[in-house]
Coordinates of N, CA, C and O in Angstrom, one line a residue:
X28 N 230.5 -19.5 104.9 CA 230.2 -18.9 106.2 C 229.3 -17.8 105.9 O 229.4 -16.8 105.2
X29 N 228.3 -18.1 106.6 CA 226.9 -16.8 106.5 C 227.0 -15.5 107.5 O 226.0 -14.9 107.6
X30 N 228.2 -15.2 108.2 CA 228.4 -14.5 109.0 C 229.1 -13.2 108.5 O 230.2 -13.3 107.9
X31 N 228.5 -12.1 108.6 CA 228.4 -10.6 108.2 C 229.4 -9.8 108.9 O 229.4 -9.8 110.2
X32 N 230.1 -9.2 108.1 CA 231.6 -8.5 108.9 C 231.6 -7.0 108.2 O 231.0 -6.7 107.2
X33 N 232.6 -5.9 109.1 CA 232.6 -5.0 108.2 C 233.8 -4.7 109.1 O 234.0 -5.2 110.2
X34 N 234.5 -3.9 108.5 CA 236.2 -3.2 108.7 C 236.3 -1.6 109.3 O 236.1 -0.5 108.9
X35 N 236.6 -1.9 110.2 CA 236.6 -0.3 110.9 C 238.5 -0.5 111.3 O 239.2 -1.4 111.7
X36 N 238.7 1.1 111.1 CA 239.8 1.1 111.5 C 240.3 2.6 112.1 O 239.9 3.7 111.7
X37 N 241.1 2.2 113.1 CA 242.0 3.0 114.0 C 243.2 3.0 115.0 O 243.9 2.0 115.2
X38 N 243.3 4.0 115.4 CA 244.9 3.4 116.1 C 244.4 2.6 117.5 O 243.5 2.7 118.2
X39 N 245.7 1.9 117.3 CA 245.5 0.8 118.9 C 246.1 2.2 119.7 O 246.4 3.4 119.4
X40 N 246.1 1.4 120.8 CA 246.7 2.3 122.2 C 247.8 2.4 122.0 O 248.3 3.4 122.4
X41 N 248.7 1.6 121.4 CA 250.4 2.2 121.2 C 250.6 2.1 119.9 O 251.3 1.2 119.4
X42 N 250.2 3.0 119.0 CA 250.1 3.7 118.1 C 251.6 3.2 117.5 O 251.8 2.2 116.8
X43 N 252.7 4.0 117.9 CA 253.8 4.0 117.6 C 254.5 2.9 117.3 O 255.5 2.8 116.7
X44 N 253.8 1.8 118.0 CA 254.4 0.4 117.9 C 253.5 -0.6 116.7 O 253.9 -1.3 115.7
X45 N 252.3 -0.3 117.3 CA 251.3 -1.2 115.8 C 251.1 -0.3 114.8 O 250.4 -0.7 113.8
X46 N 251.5 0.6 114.6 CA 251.2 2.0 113.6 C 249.1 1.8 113.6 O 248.5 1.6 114.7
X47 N 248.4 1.9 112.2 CA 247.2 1.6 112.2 C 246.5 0.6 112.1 O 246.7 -0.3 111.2
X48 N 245.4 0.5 113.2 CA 245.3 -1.0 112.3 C 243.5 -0.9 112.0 O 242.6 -0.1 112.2
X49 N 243.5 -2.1 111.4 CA 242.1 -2.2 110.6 C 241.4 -3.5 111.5 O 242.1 -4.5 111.7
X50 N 240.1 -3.5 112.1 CA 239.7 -4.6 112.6 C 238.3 -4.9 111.6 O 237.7 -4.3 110.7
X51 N 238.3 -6.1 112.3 CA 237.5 -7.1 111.6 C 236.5 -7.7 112.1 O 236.7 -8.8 112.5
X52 N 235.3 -7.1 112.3 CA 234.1 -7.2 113.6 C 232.6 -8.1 113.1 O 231.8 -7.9 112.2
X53 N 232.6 -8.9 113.8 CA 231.8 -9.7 113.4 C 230.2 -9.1 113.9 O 229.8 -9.1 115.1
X54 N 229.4 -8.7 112.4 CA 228.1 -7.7 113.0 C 227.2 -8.7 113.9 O 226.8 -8.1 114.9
X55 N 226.9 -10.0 113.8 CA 226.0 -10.5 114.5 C 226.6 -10.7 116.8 O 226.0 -10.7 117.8
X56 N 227.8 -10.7 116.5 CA 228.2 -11.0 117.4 C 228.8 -9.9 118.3 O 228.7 -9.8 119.5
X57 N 229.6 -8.8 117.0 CA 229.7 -7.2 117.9 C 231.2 -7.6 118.5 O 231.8 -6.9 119.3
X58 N 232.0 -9.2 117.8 CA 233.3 -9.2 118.6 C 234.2 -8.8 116.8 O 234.0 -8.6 115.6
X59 N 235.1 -8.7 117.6 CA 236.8 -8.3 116.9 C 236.9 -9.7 116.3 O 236.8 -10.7 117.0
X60 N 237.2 -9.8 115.1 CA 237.5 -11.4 114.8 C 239.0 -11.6 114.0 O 239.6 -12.7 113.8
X61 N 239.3 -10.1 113.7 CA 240.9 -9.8 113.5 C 240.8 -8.6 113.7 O 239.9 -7.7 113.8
X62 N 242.2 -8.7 113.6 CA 243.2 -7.5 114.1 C 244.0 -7.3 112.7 O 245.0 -8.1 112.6
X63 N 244.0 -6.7 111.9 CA 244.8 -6.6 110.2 C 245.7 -5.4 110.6 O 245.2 -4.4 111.1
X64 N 247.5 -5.7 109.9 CA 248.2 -4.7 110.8 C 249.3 -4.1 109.5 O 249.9 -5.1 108.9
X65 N 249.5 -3.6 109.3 CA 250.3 -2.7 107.9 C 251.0 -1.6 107.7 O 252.1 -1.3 107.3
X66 N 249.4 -0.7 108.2 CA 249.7 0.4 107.8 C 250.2 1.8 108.8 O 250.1 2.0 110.0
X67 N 251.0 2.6 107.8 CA 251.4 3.1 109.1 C 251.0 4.7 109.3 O 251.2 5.4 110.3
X68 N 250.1 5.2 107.7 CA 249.5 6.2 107.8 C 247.8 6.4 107.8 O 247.0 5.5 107.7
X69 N 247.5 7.4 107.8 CA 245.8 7.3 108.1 C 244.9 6.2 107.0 O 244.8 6.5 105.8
X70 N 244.4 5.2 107.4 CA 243.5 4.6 106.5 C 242.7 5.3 106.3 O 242.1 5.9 107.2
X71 N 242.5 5.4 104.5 CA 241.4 6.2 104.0 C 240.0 5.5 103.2 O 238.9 6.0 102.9
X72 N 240.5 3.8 102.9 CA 239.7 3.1 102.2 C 239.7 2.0 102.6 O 240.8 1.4 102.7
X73 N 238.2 1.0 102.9 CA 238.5 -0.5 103.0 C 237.6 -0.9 102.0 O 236.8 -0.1 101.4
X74 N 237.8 -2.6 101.8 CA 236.8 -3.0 101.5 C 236.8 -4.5 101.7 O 237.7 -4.9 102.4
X75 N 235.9 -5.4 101.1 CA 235.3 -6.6 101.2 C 235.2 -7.7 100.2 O 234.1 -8.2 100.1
X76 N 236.0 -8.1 99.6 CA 235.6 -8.9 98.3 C 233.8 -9.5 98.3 O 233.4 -9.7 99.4
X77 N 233.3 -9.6 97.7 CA 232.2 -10.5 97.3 C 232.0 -11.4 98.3 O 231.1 -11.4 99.2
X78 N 233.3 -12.5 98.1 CA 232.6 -13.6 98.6 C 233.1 -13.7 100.1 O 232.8 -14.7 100.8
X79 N 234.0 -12.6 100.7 CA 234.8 -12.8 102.5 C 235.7 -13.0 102.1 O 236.3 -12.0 102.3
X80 N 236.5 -13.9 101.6 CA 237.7 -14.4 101.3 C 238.9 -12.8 101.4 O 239.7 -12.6 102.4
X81 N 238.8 -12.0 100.6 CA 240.2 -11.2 101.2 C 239.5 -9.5 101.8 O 238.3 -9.1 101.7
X82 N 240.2 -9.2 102.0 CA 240.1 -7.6 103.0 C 241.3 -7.0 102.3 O 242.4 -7.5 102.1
X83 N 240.8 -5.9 101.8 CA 241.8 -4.8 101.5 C 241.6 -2.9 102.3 O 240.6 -2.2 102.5
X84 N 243.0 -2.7 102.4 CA 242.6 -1.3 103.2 C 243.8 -0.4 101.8 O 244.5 -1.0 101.0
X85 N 243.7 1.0 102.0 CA 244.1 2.1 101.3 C 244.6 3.5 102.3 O 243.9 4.5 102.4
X86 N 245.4 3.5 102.8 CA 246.2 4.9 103.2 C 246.4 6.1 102.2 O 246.7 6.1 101.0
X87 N 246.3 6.9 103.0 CA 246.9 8.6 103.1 C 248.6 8.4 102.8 O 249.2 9.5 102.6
X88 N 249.3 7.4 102.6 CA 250.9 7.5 102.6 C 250.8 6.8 101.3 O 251.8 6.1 101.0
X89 N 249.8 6.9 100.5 CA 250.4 6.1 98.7 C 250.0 4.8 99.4 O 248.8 4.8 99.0
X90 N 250.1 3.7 100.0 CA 249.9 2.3 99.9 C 248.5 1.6 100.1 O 247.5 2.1 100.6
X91 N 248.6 0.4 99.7 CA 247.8 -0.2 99.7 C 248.1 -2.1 100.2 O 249.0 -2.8 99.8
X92 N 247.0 -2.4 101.0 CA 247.4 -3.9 101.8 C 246.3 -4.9 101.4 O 245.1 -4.8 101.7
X93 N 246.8 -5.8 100.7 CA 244.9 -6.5 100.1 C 245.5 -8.3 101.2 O 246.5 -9.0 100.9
X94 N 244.6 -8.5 102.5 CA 244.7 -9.9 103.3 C 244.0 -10.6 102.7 O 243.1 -10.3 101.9
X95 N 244.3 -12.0 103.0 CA 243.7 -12.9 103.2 C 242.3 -13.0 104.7 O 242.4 -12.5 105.8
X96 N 241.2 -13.8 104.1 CA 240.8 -13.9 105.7 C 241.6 -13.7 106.8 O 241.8 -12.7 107.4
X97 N 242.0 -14.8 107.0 CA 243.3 -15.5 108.1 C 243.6 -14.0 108.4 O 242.9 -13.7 109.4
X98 N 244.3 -12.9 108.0 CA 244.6 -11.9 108.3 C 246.1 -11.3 107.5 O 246.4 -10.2 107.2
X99 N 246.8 -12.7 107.2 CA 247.9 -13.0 106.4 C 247.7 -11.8 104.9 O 246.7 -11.7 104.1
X100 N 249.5 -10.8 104.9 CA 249.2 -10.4 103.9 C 249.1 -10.8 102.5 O 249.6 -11.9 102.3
X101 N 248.6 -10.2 101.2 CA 248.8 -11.1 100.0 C 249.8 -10.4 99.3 O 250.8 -10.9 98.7
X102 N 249.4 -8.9 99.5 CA 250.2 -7.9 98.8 C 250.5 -6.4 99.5 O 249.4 -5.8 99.8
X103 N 251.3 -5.8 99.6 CA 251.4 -4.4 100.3 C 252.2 -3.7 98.8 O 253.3 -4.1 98.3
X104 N 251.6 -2.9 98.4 CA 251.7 -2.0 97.6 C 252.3 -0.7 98.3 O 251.8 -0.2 99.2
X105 N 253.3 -0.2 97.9 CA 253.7 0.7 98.8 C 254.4 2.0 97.6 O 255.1 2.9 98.1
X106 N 254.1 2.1 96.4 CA 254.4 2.8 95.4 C 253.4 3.8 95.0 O 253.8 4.8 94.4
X107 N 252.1 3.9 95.3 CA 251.3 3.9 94.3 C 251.3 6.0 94.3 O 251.8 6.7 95.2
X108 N 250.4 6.5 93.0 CA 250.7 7.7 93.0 C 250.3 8.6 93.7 O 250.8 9.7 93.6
X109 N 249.3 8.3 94.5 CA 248.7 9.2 95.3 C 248.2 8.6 96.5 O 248.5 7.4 96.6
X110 N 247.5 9.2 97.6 CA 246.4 8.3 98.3 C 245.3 7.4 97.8 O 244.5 7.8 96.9
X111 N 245.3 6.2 98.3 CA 243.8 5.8 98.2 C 242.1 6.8 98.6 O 241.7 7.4 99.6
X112 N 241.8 6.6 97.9 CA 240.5 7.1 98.6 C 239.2 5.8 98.5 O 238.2 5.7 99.3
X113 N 239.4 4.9 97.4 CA 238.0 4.1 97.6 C 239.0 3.0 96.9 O 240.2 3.2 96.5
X114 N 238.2 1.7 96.8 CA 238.6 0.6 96.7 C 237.2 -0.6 96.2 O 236.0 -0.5 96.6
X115 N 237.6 -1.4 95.5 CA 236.3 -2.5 94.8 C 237.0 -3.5 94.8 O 238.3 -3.5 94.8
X116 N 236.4 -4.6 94.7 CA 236.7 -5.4 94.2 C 235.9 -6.0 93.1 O 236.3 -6.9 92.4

């Protein structure tokens, strides 16, 4: 798929119920193409694999959530020693 995406994230309107979420916007088109849902403190980090295939985000509460496209998680890391601040793959 030749279609260019980038990850912006913030709280939905009922915060308290989706906690934060991360969307998934398709640049040519300017729509929402997911909705990625996890986390429940400030996201501080996203990123992109290479090839599209997974999305990862990084919080302010120690955790980390690496998706699948689909949106599906692979892993939620919820240990880690500090905040995220940046992320590679």
């Amino acid at each position: 798929d030749d279609q260019k995406r980038i990850l912006v994230s913030g709280f939905s309107l009922d915060a308290e119920t989706n906690g934060i979420l991360v969307y998934v916007i398709n640049i040519q088109s300017g729509q929402v193409e997911k909705v990625l849902k996890g986390h429940t403190g400030t996201v501080t980090a996203l990123g992109v694999s290479r090839n599209d295939d997974f999305f990862a985000s990084g919080s302010f509460n120690k955790s980390m959530i690496v998706y699948r496209r689909d949106g599906s998680i692979i892993q939620h890391v919820k240990t880690l020693k500090g905040g995220v601040d940046s992320i590679q793959f």
